[in-house]
Short mmCIF file of C-alpha atoms and ligand atoms in Angstrom, two decimals:
data_model
loop_
_atom_site.label_atom_id
_atom_site.label_comp_id
_atom_site.label_asym_id
_atom_site.label_seq_id
_atom_site.Cartn_x
_atom_site.Cartn_y
_atom_site.Cartn_z
CA THR L 21 147.57 25.50 131.78
CA GLY L 22 149.13 27.38 128.90
CA THR L 23 151.81 29.80 129.94
CA VAL L 24 153.01 31.17 126.64
CA PRO L 25 150.94 34.11 125.47
CA ARG L 26 149.98 34.08 121.79
CA ARG L 27 150.45 37.80 121.70
CA LYS L 28 151.94 40.42 123.90
CA MET L 29 149.74 41.16 126.87
CA ALA L 30 147.04 43.61 125.92
CA ALA L 31 146.79 45.49 129.19
CA PRO L 32 149.07 48.43 129.99
CA VAL L 33 151.78 47.93 132.58
CA LYS L 34 150.12 48.17 135.95
CA LYS L 35 151.34 50.62 138.50
CA VAL L 36 151.26 49.05 141.94
CA PRO L 37 149.72 51.44 144.46
CA ILE L 38 152.06 52.27 147.37
CA HIS L 39 149.74 50.75 149.96
CA LEU L 40 149.89 47.41 148.18
CA GLN L 41 153.67 47.23 147.96
CA SER L 42 153.95 45.10 151.06
CA SER L 43 153.11 41.52 151.93
CA GLN L 44 149.49 42.50 151.17
CA ASN L 45 150.24 42.30 147.47
CA ARG L 46 151.06 38.59 147.75
CA LEU L 47 148.58 35.80 147.92
CA ILE L 48 148.69 32.03 147.69
CA ILE L 49 145.54 30.05 146.91
CA LYS L 50 145.95 26.42 147.90
CA ASN L 51 144.18 23.10 147.34
CA GLY L 52 141.60 24.22 144.80
CA LYS L 53 140.64 22.78 141.43
CA ILE L 54 141.83 25.18 138.74
CA VAL L 55 139.41 25.40 135.82
CA ASN L 56 140.39 26.82 132.45
CA ALA L 57 138.59 26.55 129.12
CA THR L 58 141.15 23.88 128.21
CA GLY L 59 140.74 21.68 131.27
CA MET L 60 141.00 21.26 135.01
CA GLN L 61 144.01 20.67 137.25
CA ASP L 62 144.77 20.57 140.95
CA GLY L 63 147.30 23.15 141.97
CA ASP L 64 148.25 26.18 144.02
CA ILE L 65 148.42 29.70 142.65
CA PHE L 66 150.84 32.39 143.74
CA VAL L 67 149.85 36.00 143.04
CA GLU L 68 152.10 39.04 143.34
CA ASP L 69 151.55 42.64 142.24
CA GLY L 70 148.26 41.80 140.55
CA ILE L 71 149.69 39.05 138.35
CA ILE L 72 149.66 35.24 138.58
CA LYS L 73 153.33 34.44 139.10
CA GLN L 74 153.39 30.70 139.79
CA ILE L 75 151.09 27.70 139.46
CA GLY L 76 152.02 24.28 140.85
CA THR L 77 152.37 22.29 144.02
CA ASN L 78 154.75 22.87 146.93
CA LEU L 79 155.39 26.42 145.73
CA ILE L 80 158.01 28.34 147.68
CA VAL L 81 156.65 31.78 148.53
CA PRO L 82 157.90 34.71 150.64
CA GLY L 83 157.06 34.81 154.34
CA GLY L 84 153.96 36.81 155.27
CA THR L 85 152.11 35.84 152.10
CA ARG L 86 148.39 35.53 152.75
CA MET L 87 147.05 31.99 152.25
CA ILE L 88 143.50 31.17 151.11
CA ASP L 89 142.41 27.55 151.38
CA ALA L 90 140.27 26.63 148.37
CA ARG L 91 139.71 22.96 149.20
CA GLY L 92 136.50 21.67 147.59
CA ARG L 93 136.20 24.82 145.47
CA TYR L 94 136.78 25.63 141.84
CA ILE L 95 139.29 28.35 140.99
CA ILE L 96 138.07 30.05 137.84
CA PRO L 97 139.10 33.08 135.77
CA GLY L 98 137.06 36.11 136.85
CA GLY L 99 133.96 36.58 134.76
CA ILE L 100 134.08 38.99 131.83
CA ASP L 101 130.77 40.65 131.02
CA PRO L 102 131.13 41.88 127.43
CA HIS L 103 127.86 43.83 127.46
CA VAL L 104 126.80 46.41 130.05
CA HIS L 105 125.38 49.94 129.96
CA PHE L 106 126.29 51.97 133.04
CA ALA L 107 124.97 55.55 133.37
CA PHE L 108 123.62 55.24 129.82
CA GLU L 109 121.42 58.08 128.51
CA PHE L 110 118.75 56.14 126.69
CA MET L 111 115.03 56.60 125.94
CA GLY L 112 114.94 59.80 127.96
CA GLN L 113 116.47 58.29 131.11
CA THR L 114 119.92 57.57 132.52
CA SER L 115 120.42 53.95 133.54
CA ALA L 116 120.59 53.61 137.31
CA ASP L 117 123.81 51.64 137.84
CA ASP L 118 126.80 53.91 137.29
CA PHE L 119 130.39 52.70 136.91
CA TYR L 120 130.83 52.46 140.68
CA GLN L 121 127.63 50.63 141.56
CA GLY L 122 127.71 48.58 138.41
CA THR L 123 131.25 47.29 138.86
CA LYS L 124 130.63 46.76 142.57
CA ALA L 125 127.63 44.57 141.74
CA ALA L 126 129.68 42.80 139.07
CA ILE L 127 132.40 41.90 141.57
CA ALA L 128 129.87 40.72 144.15
CA GLY L 129 128.74 38.14 141.58
CA GLY L 130 132.19 36.99 140.41
CA THR L 131 132.70 39.24 137.39
CA THR L 132 136.06 41.02 137.33
CA MET L 133 135.88 42.86 134.03
CA ILE L 134 133.10 44.58 132.12
CA ILE L 135 132.88 46.07 128.64
CA ASP L 136 130.54 49.04 128.20
CA PHE L 137 129.47 50.97 125.10
CA ALA L 138 130.21 54.61 124.31
CA ILE L 139 127.20 55.40 122.12
CA PRO L 140 126.96 58.84 120.49
CA LYS L 141 123.64 60.18 119.27
CA LYS L 142 123.29 60.82 115.53
CA LYS L 143 125.62 63.63 114.36
CA GLU L 144 127.63 63.46 117.59
CA SER L 145 131.36 62.78 117.66
CA LEU L 146 132.50 59.27 118.59
CA LEU L 147 135.66 60.63 120.16
CA ASP L 148 133.74 63.05 122.37
CA GLN L 149 131.53 60.21 123.55
CA TYR L 150 134.57 58.02 124.20
CA ASP L 151 136.22 60.79 126.25
CA LYS L 152 133.01 61.29 128.19
CA TYR L 153 132.91 57.60 129.08
CA ARG L 154 136.59 57.51 130.09
CA LEU L 155 135.96 60.49 132.37
CA MET L 156 132.86 58.91 133.87
CA ALA L 157 134.45 55.52 134.34
CA ASP L 158 138.14 55.87 135.15
CA ASP L 159 137.82 57.10 138.72
CA LYS L 160 134.74 55.03 139.51
CA VAL L 161 135.43 51.50 138.30
CA CYS L 162 136.17 48.90 140.96
CA CYS L 163 137.36 46.42 138.31
CA ASP L 164 138.99 46.62 134.90
CA TYR L 165 136.92 47.69 131.93
CA ALA L 166 137.06 48.27 128.19
CA LEU L 167 134.82 50.11 125.75
CA HIS L 168 132.99 49.26 122.57
CA CYS L 169 131.73 52.22 120.55
CA GLY L 170 128.27 52.61 119.02
CA ILE L 171 127.87 53.55 115.34
CA THR L 172 124.55 55.37 115.05
CA TRP L 173 125.07 57.39 111.88
CA TRP L 174 127.43 57.40 108.95
CA SER L 175 129.77 59.98 107.41
CA ASP L 176 133.44 60.37 106.48
CA LYS L 177 133.98 61.83 109.93
CA VAL L 178 132.55 58.73 111.60
CA LYS L 179 134.90 56.58 109.54
CA GLN L 180 137.90 58.73 110.47
CA GLU L 181 136.97 58.64 114.15
CA MET L 182 136.64 54.86 114.05
CA GLU L 183 140.23 54.71 112.87
CA ILE L 184 141.46 57.03 115.65
CA LEU L 185 139.54 55.05 118.27
CA CYS L 186 141.15 51.84 117.00
CA LYS L 187 144.70 53.08 116.56
CA GLU L 188 145.00 55.56 119.43
CA ARG L 189 142.26 54.92 121.97
CA GLY L 190 142.21 51.15 122.44
CA VAL L 191 138.76 50.42 120.99
CA ASN L 192 138.52 47.35 118.73
CA SER L 193 134.77 46.81 118.49
CA PHE L 194 131.77 48.74 117.21
CA LYS L 195 128.08 48.09 117.73
CA ALA L 196 125.49 48.97 115.10
CA PHE L 197 121.76 49.06 115.82
CA MET L 198 119.27 47.64 113.34
CA ALA L 199 116.46 48.72 115.72
CA TYR L 200 115.48 51.97 117.53
CA LYS L 201 114.46 53.65 114.26
CA ASP L 202 115.02 57.42 114.07
CA ASP L 203 117.22 57.19 117.16
CA LEU L 204 120.15 54.79 116.91
CA MET L 205 119.23 52.70 113.88
CA LEU L 206 121.44 52.30 110.80
CA HIS L 207 120.07 51.41 107.36
CA ASP L 208 121.55 48.58 105.32
CA ASP L 209 123.84 50.78 103.20
CA GLU L 210 125.24 52.34 106.38
CA LEU L 211 125.64 48.91 107.97
CA TYR L 212 127.52 47.80 104.90
CA LYS L 213 129.96 50.69 105.18
CA MET L 214 130.34 50.26 108.92
CA MET L 215 131.22 46.57 108.51
CA GLU L 216 133.49 47.27 105.57
CA THR L 217 135.37 49.78 107.75
CA CYS L 218 135.61 47.28 110.63
CA ARG L 219 137.11 44.77 108.21
CA GLN L 220 139.69 47.26 106.94
CA LEU L 221 140.69 48.21 110.48
CA GLY L 222 140.70 44.69 111.94
CA ALA L 223 137.92 45.53 114.38
CA VAL L 224 134.98 43.41 115.56
CA ALA L 225 131.59 44.43 114.11
CA MET L 226 128.73 43.95 116.56
CA VAL L 227 125.01 44.20 115.82
CA HIS L 228 121.75 44.60 117.65
CA ALA L 229 119.70 42.51 115.25
CA GLU L 230 116.01 43.45 115.01
CA ASN L 231 114.12 44.96 112.09
CA GLY L 232 113.49 48.53 113.25
CA ASP L 233 111.22 49.44 110.32
CA ILE L 234 108.82 46.57 111.03
CA ILE L 235 108.86 47.26 114.78
CA GLN L 236 107.87 50.88 114.27
CA GLU L 237 104.95 49.99 111.99
CA ASN L 238 103.73 47.22 114.30
CA ALA L 239 103.94 49.46 117.37
CA LYS L 240 101.88 52.19 115.67
CA LYS L 241 99.19 49.65 114.74
CA LEU L 242 99.04 48.11 118.22
CA LEU L 243 98.80 51.49 119.93
CA ALA L 244 96.05 52.57 117.52
CA LYS L 245 94.11 49.42 118.46
CA GLY L 246 94.46 50.33 122.14
CA VAL L 247 97.14 47.76 122.97
CA ASN L 248 99.34 50.11 124.98
CA GLY L 249 100.44 48.01 127.96
CA PRO L 250 103.78 46.16 128.31
CA GLU L 251 102.28 43.08 126.60
CA GLY L 252 102.43 45.07 123.33
CA HIS L 253 106.24 45.12 123.42
CA GLU L 254 106.90 41.55 122.27
CA LYS L 255 103.83 41.63 119.99
CA SER L 256 105.51 44.46 118.07
CA ARG L 257 108.79 42.54 117.71
CA PRO L 258 108.21 38.76 117.47
CA GLU L 259 110.96 36.17 116.99
CA GLU L 260 111.02 36.34 113.21
CA VAL L 261 111.70 40.09 113.36
CA GLU L 262 114.88 39.27 115.31
CA ALA L 263 115.77 36.29 113.12
CA GLU L 264 115.33 38.27 109.88
CA ALA L 265 117.71 40.99 111.06
CA THR L 266 120.20 38.41 112.34
CA ASN L 267 120.26 36.77 108.93
CA ARG L 268 120.52 40.14 107.17
CA ALA L 269 123.46 41.16 109.37
CA CYS L 270 125.22 37.89 108.52
CA VAL L 271 124.58 38.42 104.81
CA ILE L 272 125.94 41.99 104.88
CA ALA L 273 128.99 40.92 106.90
CA LYS L 274 129.70 38.19 104.36
CA GLN L 275 129.52 40.63 101.44
CA VAL L 276 132.38 42.65 102.94
CA ASN L 277 134.22 39.66 104.43
CA CYS L 278 133.83 41.00 107.98
CA PRO L 279 133.59 38.84 111.11
CA LEU L 280 130.44 39.49 113.11
CA TYR L 281 129.41 39.43 116.78
CA VAL L 282 125.65 39.36 117.39
CA VAL L 283 124.83 40.81 120.81
CA HIS L 284 121.90 39.69 122.96
CA VAL L 285 120.53 36.71 121.02
CA MET L 286 117.08 36.33 122.58
CA SER L 287 115.20 33.81 120.46
CA LYS L 288 115.52 30.24 119.20
CA GLU L 289 115.17 31.36 115.59
CA ALA L 290 117.94 33.95 115.84
CA GLY L 291 120.20 31.46 117.62
CA ASP L 292 119.62 28.94 114.86
CA VAL L 293 120.59 31.50 112.21
CA ILE L 294 123.96 32.06 113.91
CA ALA L 295 124.55 28.34 114.36
CA LYS L 296 123.83 27.85 110.65
CA TYR L 297 126.42 30.42 109.53
CA ARG L 298 128.96 28.94 111.92
CA GLU L 299 128.38 25.49 110.45
CA GLN L 300 129.32 27.00 107.10
CA GLY L 301 132.63 28.03 108.66
CA TRP L 302 131.84 31.74 108.86
CA PRO L 303 133.33 33.66 111.86
CA VAL L 304 130.08 34.83 113.44
CA TYR L 305 129.71 34.85 117.21
CA GLY L 306 126.55 34.94 119.29
CA GLU L 307 126.02 36.28 122.78
CA ALA L 308 123.30 34.96 125.09
CA LEU L 309 122.21 36.97 128.12
CA ALA L 310 121.71 36.02 131.75
CA ALA L 311 118.18 37.38 131.33
CA GLY L 312 117.43 35.10 128.38
CA LEU L 313 118.89 32.06 130.14
CA GLY L 314 117.41 32.69 133.56
CA THR L 315 113.91 34.00 132.93
CA ASP L 316 111.37 34.63 130.15
CA GLY L 317 108.87 37.17 128.91
CA ARG L 318 105.72 35.85 130.53
CA PRO L 319 105.76 38.50 133.31
CA CYS L 320 105.38 41.16 130.58
CA CYS L 321 101.70 40.14 130.36
CA SER L 322 101.18 40.55 134.10
CA SER L 323 98.57 43.05 135.29
CA ASN L 324 101.24 44.29 137.70
CA TYR L 325 102.78 47.09 135.61
CA GLY L 326 105.96 47.31 137.71
CA LEU L 327 106.71 43.61 137.28
CA ALA L 328 105.91 43.70 133.56
CA ALA L 329 107.96 46.85 132.87
CA ALA L 330 110.92 45.46 134.80
CA HIS L 331 111.15 42.69 132.19
CA ILE L 332 110.99 44.98 129.14
CA MET L 333 114.14 44.92 127.08
CA SER L 334 115.04 44.55 123.41
CA PRO L 335 115.08 42.13 121.77
CA PRO L 336 112.32 41.04 124.14
CA LEU L 337 112.44 38.23 126.64
CA ARG L 338 110.36 35.65 124.80
CA SER L 339 106.97 34.47 126.01
CA ASP L 340 107.99 30.97 124.89
CA PRO L 341 109.30 29.60 128.20
CA THR L 342 111.37 26.90 126.49
CA THR L 343 113.63 29.55 124.93
CA LYS L 344 116.04 29.54 127.87
CA GLU L 345 116.78 25.81 127.56
CA ARG L 346 117.33 26.13 123.83
CA LEU L 347 119.75 29.05 124.29
CA MET L 348 121.71 27.00 126.84
CA GLU L 349 121.82 24.08 124.39
CA LEU L 350 123.19 26.42 121.73
CA LEU L 351 125.87 27.59 124.17
CA SER L 352 126.70 23.98 124.93
CA ALA L 353 126.99 23.05 121.23
CA ASP L 354 129.02 26.18 120.32
CA GLY L 355 126.14 27.66 118.32
CA LEU L 356 126.56 30.59 120.73
CA GLN L 357 129.86 31.55 122.36
CA THR L 358 129.50 34.16 125.10
CA THR L 359 127.20 35.26 127.88
CA GLY L 360 126.67 38.90 128.78
CA SER L 361 124.16 40.72 130.92
CA ASP L 362 123.21 43.78 128.84
CA ASN L 363 122.83 45.29 132.30
CA CYS L 364 120.84 48.49 131.71
CA THR L 365 118.83 49.08 134.85
CA PHE L 366 116.07 51.60 135.36
CA THR L 367 114.23 52.09 138.63
CA SER L 368 110.49 51.45 138.90
CA GLN L 369 110.03 55.20 138.84
CA GLN L 370 111.97 55.46 135.58
CA LYS L 371 110.08 52.52 134.08
CA ALA L 372 106.79 54.25 134.98
CA VAL L 373 107.16 56.73 132.09
CA GLY L 374 105.84 54.05 129.74
CA LYS L 375 102.68 53.35 131.70
CA ASN L 376 100.35 54.41 128.88
CA ASP L 377 102.58 53.49 125.95
CA PHE L 378 104.75 50.36 125.89
CA SER L 379 106.98 51.91 123.23
CA LYS L 380 108.15 54.49 125.80
CA ILE L 381 109.17 52.03 128.56
CA PRO L 382 112.95 52.44 128.98
CA ASN L 383 114.41 49.18 127.65
CA GLY L 384 116.75 47.27 129.92
CA VAL L 385 117.13 44.73 132.71
CA ASN L 386 119.59 43.82 135.46
CA GLY L 387 122.09 40.96 135.26
CA VAL L 388 125.66 42.10 135.84
CA GLU L 389 125.63 40.75 139.39
CA ASP L 390 123.76 37.51 138.78
CA ARG L 391 125.06 36.40 135.38
CA MET L 392 127.66 33.96 136.72
CA SER L 393 125.22 32.31 139.16
CA VAL L 394 122.43 32.09 136.58
CA VAL L 395 124.70 30.50 133.96
CA TRP L 396 126.07 28.06 136.54
CA GLU L 397 122.58 27.15 137.79
CA LYS L 398 120.99 26.70 134.35
CA GLY L 399 124.09 25.29 132.68
CA VAL L 400 126.40 23.39 135.03
CA HIS L 401 123.98 22.50 137.81
CA THR L 402 121.52 21.01 135.30
CA GLY L 403 124.33 19.02 133.66
CA LYS L 404 124.01 20.76 130.28
CA ILE L 405 127.56 22.17 130.32
CA SER L 406 130.84 21.33 132.05
CA PRO L 407 132.78 23.67 134.36
CA THR L 408 135.33 24.16 131.56
CA ARG L 409 132.60 25.24 129.11
CA PHE L 410 131.27 27.52 131.86
CA VAL L 411 134.65 29.24 132.04
CA GLU L 412 134.74 29.48 128.27
CA ILE L 413 131.32 31.14 127.90
CA THR L 414 131.60 33.44 130.92
CA SER L 415 135.19 34.60 130.45
CA THR L 416 137.64 33.01 127.99
CA ASN L 417 135.68 33.47 124.77
CA ALA L 418 134.98 37.15 125.48
CA ALA L 419 138.69 37.63 126.27
CA LYS L 420 139.64 35.99 122.97
CA ILE L 421 137.05 37.74 120.78
CA PHE L 422 137.96 41.19 122.14
CA ASN L 423 141.69 40.40 122.18
CA LEU L 424 142.30 40.48 125.92
CA PHE L 425 143.47 36.86 126.13
CA PRO L 426 145.59 35.62 127.89
CA SER L 427 145.91 38.65 130.21
CA LYS L 428 142.24 37.97 130.86
CA GLY L 429 140.19 34.82 130.57
CA ALA L 430 142.76 32.35 131.90
CA ILE L 431 144.35 31.14 135.09
CA ALA L 432 147.90 31.09 133.72
CA ILE L 433 151.34 32.36 134.65
CA GLY L 434 151.56 35.98 133.53
CA SER L 435 147.79 36.51 133.45
CA ASP L 436 146.08 39.20 135.49
CA ALA L 437 145.14 37.94 138.94
CA ASP L 438 141.38 38.16 138.26
CA ILE L 439 140.35 35.02 140.08
CA VAL L 440 137.14 33.65 141.57
CA ILE L 441 136.97 30.92 144.18
CA TRP L 442 133.65 29.32 143.42
CA ASN L 443 131.82 27.08 145.85
CA PRO L 444 129.48 24.82 143.85
CA ASN L 445 127.88 23.41 146.98
CA LYS L 446 126.70 26.65 148.47
CA THR L 447 123.42 28.23 147.40
CA ARG L 448 122.01 31.71 147.47
CA THR L 449 118.61 33.12 146.63
CA ILE L 450 118.58 36.13 144.36
CA SER L 451 116.63 39.11 145.62
CA ALA L 452 116.43 42.87 145.17
CA LYS L 453 116.56 43.02 148.98
CA THR L 454 120.14 41.79 149.01
CA HIS L 455 121.57 42.68 145.59
CA HIS L 456 124.10 45.47 145.07
CA GLN L 457 122.51 47.05 142.04
CA ALA L 458 120.94 50.49 141.91
CA CYS L 459 117.46 49.29 140.89
CA ASP L 460 114.60 48.29 143.17
CA TYR L 461 113.66 45.03 141.45
CA ASN L 462 115.48 41.95 140.22
CA ILE L 463 114.20 39.93 137.25
CA PHE L 464 115.59 36.77 138.90
CA GLU L 465 113.79 37.46 142.21
CA GLY L 466 113.46 34.29 144.27
CA MET L 467 115.69 32.12 142.07
CA GLU L 468 117.83 29.74 144.10
CA CYS L 469 121.30 29.34 142.63
CA HIS L 470 123.96 26.78 143.40
CA GLY L 471 127.42 28.23 143.03
CA VAL L 472 128.56 31.15 145.13
CA PRO L 473 131.69 33.26 144.69
CA GLU L 474 133.33 33.07 148.13
CA TYR L 475 136.42 35.02 147.12
CA VAL L 476 136.71 37.39 144.21
CA ILE L 477 140.21 38.63 143.48
CA VAL L 478 140.42 41.67 141.25
CA SER L 479 143.92 42.47 139.93
CA GLY L 480 145.38 40.73 142.97
CA ARG L 481 143.16 42.43 145.54
CA VAL L 482 140.69 40.35 147.52
CA CYS L 483 137.40 42.18 146.84
CA VAL L 484 135.04 39.48 148.01
CA ASP L 485 136.59 37.97 151.13
CA GLU L 486 134.80 34.93 152.59
CA GLY L 487 131.64 36.32 151.05
CA GLU L 488 132.18 39.86 152.32
CA LEU L 489 132.30 42.60 149.66
CA LYS L 490 135.25 45.02 149.97
CA VAL L 491 135.58 46.92 146.72
CA VAL L 492 137.75 49.96 146.07
CA GLN L 493 136.48 52.73 143.84
CA GLY L 494 139.00 53.52 141.10
CA HIS L 495 140.90 50.24 141.57
CA GLY L 496 140.04 49.14 138.03
CA ARG L 497 141.74 50.33 134.86
CA PHE L 498 140.81 50.88 131.28
CA ASN L 499 142.13 47.99 129.17
CA PRO L 500 142.84 48.88 125.56
CA THR L 501 141.73 46.17 123.15
CA PRO L 502 144.17 45.64 120.25
CA LEU L 503 143.04 45.25 116.65
CA PHE L 504 142.89 41.96 114.73
CA PRO L 505 141.92 39.53 117.49
CA PRO L 506 143.52 36.32 116.20
CA THR L 507 140.52 34.21 117.22
CA VAL L 508 138.26 36.35 115.06
CA TYR L 509 140.59 37.22 112.18
CA ASP L 510 142.70 34.09 111.70
CA PRO L 511 139.88 32.35 109.79
CA ILE L 512 139.70 35.12 107.15
CA ALA L 513 142.91 37.18 107.19
CA SER L 514 145.52 36.99 104.45
CA GLU L 515 149.00 35.68 105.36
CA GLU L 516 150.34 39.22 104.97
CA GLU L 517 147.75 40.62 107.38
CA LYS L 518 148.52 37.87 109.90
CA ALA L 519 152.22 38.72 109.85
CA ASN L 520 151.35 42.39 110.38
CA TYR L 521 148.93 41.94 113.23
CA ALA L 522 151.17 39.50 115.04
CA ALA L 523 153.65 42.40 115.26
CA LEU L 524 151.16 45.12 116.29
CA PRO L 525 152.44 47.20 119.20
CA ASP L 526 150.39 47.52 122.37
CA ILE L 527 148.28 50.62 122.72
CA VAL L 528 148.82 52.39 126.00
CA THR L 529 145.98 54.87 126.21
CA GLU L 530 147.15 56.17 129.57
CA THR L 531 149.14 58.63 127.48
CA SER L 532 146.09 59.74 125.49
CA ASP L 533 146.55 63.53 125.67
CA GLN L 534 142.90 64.43 125.74
CA VAL L 535 141.98 62.04 128.49
CA SER L 536 145.00 62.65 130.71
CA GLN L 537 144.58 66.42 130.43
CA LEU L 538 140.98 66.18 131.45
CA HIS L 539 142.02 64.16 134.48
CA VAL L 540 144.33 66.71 136.11
O1 LIG T 23 116.86 46.66 126.11
C1 LIG T 23 118.07 46.81 125.98
N1 LIG T 23 118.77 45.84 125.43
N2 LIG T 23 118.67 47.93 126.45
C2 LIG T 23 120.00 48.31 126.28
C3 LIG T 23 120.29 48.84 124.92
C4 LIG T 23 120.60 47.75 123.94
O2 LIG T 23 119.92 47.66 122.93
O3 LIG T 23 121.51 46.96 124.17
ZN1 LIG T 24 121.03 46.29 121.80
ZN1 LIG T 25 122.90 46.48 125.24
ZN1 LIG T 26 140.89 60.30 136.55
#
């Protein structure tokens, strides 16, 4: 494993809580197979104070160190879910998983870091929304987290706030919406300016790629014809409506020389667009979702409204059931690079508000808990991807794209001790009866998955212990994400820029006046 970080560690210096400053803060994991994106090796891992301190065989460790035997198991970097929405005010509802329940569910499934989105409404301040999210999250998160910010309108003030978020608040990524017209959607001229600003700052531009104008017209027509049930959702936004916007986002990004990250790629056509731009050598990245890999949109046509509504998200789960295999093939061939969940859960009661109008069904599905198992089952268990590629698409690539590597995304000396001991021979069956999420359904209900996280270590603390969940509220920290991720910017930056960003200081947002004052 690599031990020399490319850059200074991104995370702030961790304070070790008093109660962990004993032998409890030391751990040795023996006899497992360590899997990194770069390869596999047999070896033992010694953890102290939340950091991986040694990797090797016959390690000499202090007396009283707890030993975990990982024989027959893989030892993988904790999953990073780059796309969740906890306690998100959206379509008239607040998503059901908050930062406590959401991160608890994440850990139960082998994910040790999540990235959420602070999304202001039009005319609202980005900084206010960021502060609101820090306040909501900081004391609740059971694992580390970071924040993207949503760009939902454009003005000089938005541009100025983007710069402050980047330089003083540890945000290096911004999501624009090409859908949700009249609510979150940006027009092309605004997208252009948003991406141009990302390029100037060294941030990562992200897009929700669907043509919001077309969707609105189609939805009006369908409703007028009396198609008002959940089956109208995908009809109003077919594959080509996603693929068109994906292509347009790539074109705009190219005009301003900005790297691009396309969130929630849900169709074959959109995936092919991204793969095409990548073949041309352009730094565009595509994210598949657990939902898109593990299930499809056929339940949206069910006469059972609850089942149908549970599967409503945007872009839609496709009624073409072969989409999931194609998305996994794209992940395997590096046409797509990451897997997220887009976890945005609403209870059946919340979903019921769209009973007479599909366009009012709160959009969002579960996935933060089951993403790792679903990707393993559909990817590794079927033989489509290797365990090293699994690590890459569930953790390492997200860490690299959002500039958290190698603190995150690697089992390496000096990395955070976010570690999962994964048993590929055990199985579990996904069910709302046993999941840890705040919603009363699970879109993967009944799916049997090989691959179970037996131990999940979060910043050195054993939070899943022989399968038993023992999370601590507030144990996680906000991780600032530095500008100019080398993975993203090396392909396009000038030599002068590269020299500058290699020397960028770490941002320690713990000292952010606003946030720390609000926390007293
Ligand atoms: O349906 C979805 N995806 N809900 C969450 C909001 C978004 O667009 O990511
Ligand atoms: Zn979206
Ligand atoms: Zn989302
Ligand atoms: Zn606090």
